[in-house]
Structure formats: structure tokens, C-alpha cells
XYZ file of C-alpha atoms in Angstrom:
310
model
C 9.018 23.905 15.215
C 7.709 20.758 15.785
C 5.481 19.006 13.137
C 3.200 16.824 14.958
C 1.892 14.125 11.327
C -0.909 12.360 12.849
C -1.249 9.251 10.843
C -4.398 7.126 9.166
C -5.452 3.711 10.694
C -4.323 2.232 7.599
C -1.598 0.618 7.202
C -1.199 2.326 2.720
C -3.411 5.172 3.625
C -0.225 5.983 6.521
C 2.363 5.077 3.691
C 1.000 7.079 1.076
C 1.630 9.920 3.779
C 5.321 9.108 3.560
C 6.934 11.062 1.221
C 6.043 14.062 2.338
C 6.151 13.678 5.820
C 10.250 12.681 4.227
C 10.175 16.143 2.302
C 8.751 18.193 5.168
C 12.006 16.379 6.741
C 14.218 17.399 4.474
C 13.509 21.046 4.424
C 15.012 21.374 8.008
C 11.044 20.782 9.892
C 11.940 18.587 13.037
C 9.406 15.387 12.504
C 6.663 13.921 15.321
C 5.059 11.369 14.003
C 1.868 10.658 16.520
C 0.556 7.315 15.516
C -2.957 4.593 16.376
C -1.583 1.540 18.581
C -2.477 -0.327 15.700
C 0.504 -3.682 15.209
C 1.062 -1.986 12.046
C 2.673 1.054 13.058
C 5.367 -0.288 14.156
C 6.964 -0.025 10.288
C 7.602 3.552 11.580
C 10.150 2.591 13.407
C 14.003 3.794 12.042
C 12.775 5.993 9.004
C 14.901 8.088 8.917
C 12.046 11.070 7.897
C 11.225 11.088 11.383
C 12.848 11.660 14.814
C 10.181 11.129 16.830
C 7.513 8.818 16.833
C 4.212 8.121 19.618
C 1.881 5.615 20.103
C -1.159 7.109 21.093
C -5.031 5.330 21.431
C -7.853 5.959 19.516
C -8.999 7.965 22.258
C -6.564 10.012 22.052
C -6.066 10.403 18.196
C -9.761 11.633 18.082
C -9.313 14.054 20.883
C -5.783 15.344 18.591
C -8.255 15.955 15.164
C -11.056 17.632 17.479
C -8.575 19.686 19.144
C -6.864 20.704 15.568
C -9.794 20.219 13.402
C -8.754 23.483 11.744
C -5.301 21.338 10.238
C -7.178 18.795 8.878
C -5.371 18.457 5.207
C -3.333 20.949 5.455
C -0.536 22.340 8.321
C -1.647 24.582 10.547
C 0.572 26.373 13.288
C -0.824 26.688 16.751
C 1.845 28.047 19.111
C 5.187 26.936 18.462
C 3.875 23.454 16.419
C 3.155 22.613 13.188
C 0.201 20.183 12.807
C -0.430 18.675 9.947
C -3.509 15.731 9.663
C -3.480 14.690 6.110
C -7.192 14.016 4.690
C -6.970 11.028 2.225
C -10.416 12.694 0.885
C -9.190 15.472 -0.070
C -6.245 14.101 -1.304
C -8.630 12.211 -4.339
C -10.936 15.432 -5.109
C -7.536 17.849 -5.766
C -6.708 14.046 -8.191
C -9.633 14.658 -9.734
C -9.605 18.548 -10.271
C -5.743 17.530 -11.558
C -6.632 15.463 -14.431
C -4.424 16.125 -17.437
C -4.565 14.515 -20.713
C -2.515 12.473 -22.553
C -2.544 10.910 -26.244
C -2.493 6.736 -26.714
C -2.134 6.153 -30.108
C -4.255 7.746 -30.740
C -7.331 8.743 -28.389
C -6.634 11.461 -25.756
C -6.557 9.522 -21.976
C -7.078 11.181 -18.660
C -3.982 10.795 -16.054
C -4.582 12.275 -12.659
C -2.208 12.514 -9.984
C -1.650 10.161 -6.757
C -3.049 10.036 -3.871
C 1.384 10.848 -2.344
C 1.257 14.044 -4.059
C -1.963 15.275 -3.205
C -1.319 15.380 0.473
C 2.373 16.268 -0.192
C -0.038 19.226 -2.052
C -1.829 20.026 1.333
C 1.760 20.457 2.909
C 2.226 22.902 -0.592
C 4.780 20.451 -1.091
C 6.007 18.951 -4.421
C 5.813 15.637 -4.424
C 8.952 14.513 -7.172
C 10.385 11.033 -5.178
C 7.184 8.864 -4.668
C 8.594 6.531 -3.651
C 8.363 5.191 0.314
C 10.862 6.188 2.908
C 10.861 3.285 5.408
C 14.170 1.139 6.804
C 14.622 -2.025 8.208
C 17.868 -3.117 10.161
C 20.283 -5.079 9.092
C 19.255 -8.224 11.701
C 15.740 -7.474 10.213
C 16.572 -7.737 5.998
C 19.012 -11.178 7.834
C 15.741 -12.198 9.418
C 14.030 -12.250 6.093
C 16.560 -13.858 3.846
C 16.843 -16.658 6.514
C 12.369 -17.121 6.470
C 12.660 -17.135 2.317
C 15.609 -19.461 2.663
C 13.521 -22.188 4.953
C 11.175 -22.867 1.912
C 12.622 -25.933 -0.369
C 11.045 -23.305 -3.597
C 10.970 -19.547 -4.480
C 8.334 -17.784 -2.560
C 5.695 -15.846 -3.616
C 3.945 -13.474 -0.510
C 0.457 -12.844 -1.819
C -2.043 -10.586 -0.005
C -5.879 -11.190 -1.364
C -7.218 -9.675 1.309
C -8.684 -6.190 2.394
C -10.681 -4.942 5.354
C -12.273 -2.243 2.840
C -13.589 -4.239 0.340
C -16.936 -3.642 -0.318
C -18.340 -7.571 0.218
C -16.528 -7.487 4.347
C -18.988 -4.375 5.168
C -20.888 -6.673 7.907
C -23.397 -3.789 8.351
C -25.551 -3.498 4.965
C -27.760 -6.059 5.283
C -27.409 -6.974 1.416
C -23.689 -7.578 1.092
C -22.792 -5.987 -1.599
C -19.776 -8.200 -4.287
C -16.476 -7.489 -3.224
C -14.608 -4.687 -5.564
C -11.012 -5.245 -4.154
C -10.333 -9.078 -3.280
C -10.099 -11.789 -6.236
C -12.169 -14.996 -5.481
C -10.228 -18.103 -3.819
C -10.581 -19.668 -7.547
C -8.358 -17.159 -9.742
C -6.427 -17.302 -7.284
C -6.258 -21.181 -6.399
C -5.624 -21.594 -10.667
C -2.777 -19.451 -10.160
C -1.437 -21.921 -7.783
C -1.969 -24.642 -9.771
C -0.274 -22.956 -12.283
C 2.966 -21.995 -10.108
C 3.123 -24.954 -7.872
C 5.983 -26.538 -9.269
C 7.832 -23.360 -9.464
C 7.178 -21.306 -6.438
C 6.090 -21.647 -3.093
C 2.901 -19.528 -1.741
C 2.720 -17.276 1.492
C -0.636 -15.711 2.144
C -0.574 -12.585 5.063
C -2.840 -10.999 6.672
C -4.181 -8.959 9.886
C -4.172 -10.630 13.667
C -8.064 -12.387 13.477
C -8.878 -11.355 10.071
C -11.078 -13.544 8.203
C -9.247 -15.822 5.247
C -10.879 -17.228 2.226
C -9.874 -20.795 0.911
C -6.593 -20.510 -1.168
C -4.941 -23.937 -1.070
C -1.286 -22.414 0.082
C -0.503 -22.109 4.314
C -1.406 -18.409 5.537
C 0.239 -15.802 7.886
C -1.635 -13.893 10.142
C -1.065 -11.194 12.793
C 2.643 -11.659 12.045
C 4.688 -8.245 12.982
C 4.210 -6.044 10.504
C 8.446 -5.271 10.389
C 8.770 -9.008 9.887
C 6.273 -9.547 6.742
C 8.443 -6.429 5.472
C 11.883 -8.178 5.574
C 9.944 -11.558 4.145
C 8.141 -9.683 1.304
C 11.809 -8.110 0.412
C 13.422 -10.924 0.580
C 10.360 -13.257 -1.756
C 10.910 -13.950 -5.311
C 7.730 -11.297 -5.832
C 4.563 -10.014 -3.590
C 0.874 -10.933 -5.192
C -1.473 -8.435 -4.106
C -4.162 -6.868 -4.477
C -4.898 -3.263 -3.673
C -4.256 -3.675 0.278
C -1.946 -2.339 2.386
C 1.066 -5.075 1.655
C 0.909 -3.747 -2.278
C 2.593 -0.668 -0.671
C 4.619 -2.344 1.405
C 6.309 -4.056 -1.407
C 6.547 -0.941 -2.531
C 8.746 1.138 0.519
C 11.269 -2.438 0.788
C 11.778 -2.450 -2.667
C 10.310 -5.867 -3.191
C 9.916 -7.372 -6.886
C 5.865 -6.194 -6.835
C 2.922 -8.037 -9.399
C -0.370 -5.961 -8.076
C -3.596 -5.933 -8.694
C -5.951 -2.576 -9.277
C -9.666 -2.683 -9.741
C -11.384 -0.523 -7.834
C -9.096 2.165 -7.297
C -7.360 3.617 -10.135
C -3.547 2.663 -9.586
C -3.311 5.740 -10.764
C -3.876 6.946 -7.417
C -1.876 4.372 -5.001
C 0.630 4.014 -7.650
C 3.085 1.408 -6.328
C 5.219 1.510 -9.309
C 8.608 3.044 -7.410
C 9.767 -0.116 -5.994
C 13.738 -0.330 -7.709
C 12.026 -4.159 -7.681
C 10.164 -5.580 -10.694
C 6.998 -4.341 -11.501
C 3.792 -4.645 -13.279
C -0.065 -4.233 -12.746
C -2.971 -5.903 -13.960
C -4.934 -3.086 -14.137
C -8.772 -3.321 -14.616
C -9.194 0.352 -12.615
C -10.712 3.352 -14.320
C -8.363 4.427 -16.274
C -7.349 1.268 -17.778
C -8.809 0.117 -20.823
C -9.458 -2.990 -19.191
C -11.371 -0.814 -16.646
C -13.996 -3.666 -15.630
C -14.724 -4.711 -12.236
C -12.714 -7.021 -9.896
C -14.422 -10.558 -10.758
C -13.494 -9.827 -14.362
C -9.735 -10.784 -13.271
C -8.286 -13.794 -14.610
C -6.099 -16.640 -13.230
C -4.657 -16.053 -17.030
C -3.978 -12.681 -15.873
C -2.277 -12.937 -13.289
C -0.113 -15.915 -14.710
C 1.173 -14.245 -17.684
C 1.493 -10.616 -14.937
C 4.592 -12.488 -13.225
C 5.770 -13.520 -16.160
C 7.397 -9.226 -16.143
C 8.459 -9.544 -12.492
C 10.133 -12.641 -12.285
C 13.450 -13.407 -14.280
C 12.585 -17.215 -16.216
C 9.240 -17.234 -16.577
C 9.450 -16.235 -20.203
């Protein structure tokens, strides 16, 4: 029986599906993964959890989703094929329904499962390992190492942009304040503090509107090269965006910054590198908007993921 997994059109959402794909494959189910023709979807090449990777146009994906609409959010069998179309919205609803409570210094706090675990639940799986099964080839790893070695100081890769940030919803008559992106001022204060210790490289998608930070930008680079650079660099510093999940996949040292979306939902602590989250999200004692995150928190947070900064 073939299993066709139709991926989301966002890097982070797609990566969060991968533990379920891996566990489904481990049960002996061959996996053909159909993805959109977005430039970042070659990240799934060479994954041990995927037998065949098929790239489709948005129109083809839309047609498939329409044809198999009853399969969205669950595994459904059609003839000799088992179709799974992950549903991030359903995963969010399921996570809210599976809230548990824990003691925190004598008081009760909510805790709920991640998107990763709830996507697995849609497939009838219990996900215990939330690490993303992405594989880089040896020559790709060497590329990242050589790239990082070309800098005069240890390199910090920074992800400051998010297409899903409310401040980037151009269709609105009145622009909303950001819910994911930090201001250039916060980034520049962070850069200024560490500029004698690190070089900085900000990454983003091709054509993405940047912010005025005092560092170089790399836009539209092949995502597998970006992954290799993240793996080799001193640390990745990322808001809640696809690069945060990419850093987890390649076991980078990761300083994550969460506010709009609960850090429990998008948990990237499974990286085998060092991990720390500047957490202003719903289930954090510091619950507050992204605009409340300060450069001092980033400065102190980095000390948790890079040795020698204490």
C-alpha cells in the first residue's frame, strides 16, 4: 500500500509533519511525499523516512486535496493508496483538547502537546521522538563547514523575518503590530553587544522584504545550503519561523524567540545542539507581546547556547 503525504506550503509546518512520516514509515508503510514546488521543499530530499519525493504545482496540489478532501487530517484509504493530508488547524484544536496540568512552584500551569504530537495523533501514532528526520549529505555538510570557516569570527545565523507575521499582512486596511517579528532596534542592540565576538548573517527567502539590521543578508539561497550553514555555525538565533525548525532538524545550537504562538506548540528543543527559548508565549510566566522582548533577553539567552559567554 502506498502512502501519499501532501505537505503544507510553509517550511516549519512541513518539518513538523516529519516525525509522523518517520514513524509511519517505520511501521513498514512505503511513503511517497508530494510537496509544492516552493524552493524550500528540496529539504526533504534524502530523508530516510521518504521513499519517493514528488514535486507538484499548486494547482495539482489543490486538485489532489479536492479529490481526497475526506482524507484531510486523517489517514484514509482510497483503493490501493493510503492518503494523509496533514491538518495544522486540526492539530491546534487537538492540542487544546489534550491539555494537562502540572505544578510550577506550588501553582497549577497548563501544558499541552505540540503540533508534532497532534499531527501524529491524526495518523493514529504516538510520537515520542519529536526530532525532524532530515538528512544532509557529506558534501553538503562540508560546504557548510567551509562557508562558516570563511568568516573571521564565529558565525551567528539569524532569522528575523516571518511571512505569517501580522505586520506583513498587506491586505489589511490598517496594519497590525507585529506578533512574530522583532524590531530592527532590538536586533541591532544585540548585534552591537556581540559584534566583537561574532559575525552575523541574516537569512530569508528570495524577494522577502528585509529590515534594516547592521549585518549582511543572504536571501533566496538553496535551503539545503542554508541548513548546512545552520549546522556548522556557532548558533542559530531565530524568531518563530521556518529557520527555527530547520535548526532543530540539523541539530544546531538554537536560541529561539517565541511570543505569538505557544512555545509548547512549536517546540524545537529536540535539537541535539544546545537549546534555549526566550519565551513570551501563552504558557510562559513572561506572557507578553513580541514587542516586549528586549535585546538584553537575547544577549543573556545566547549565553545558554554558546560556550564561553557566561
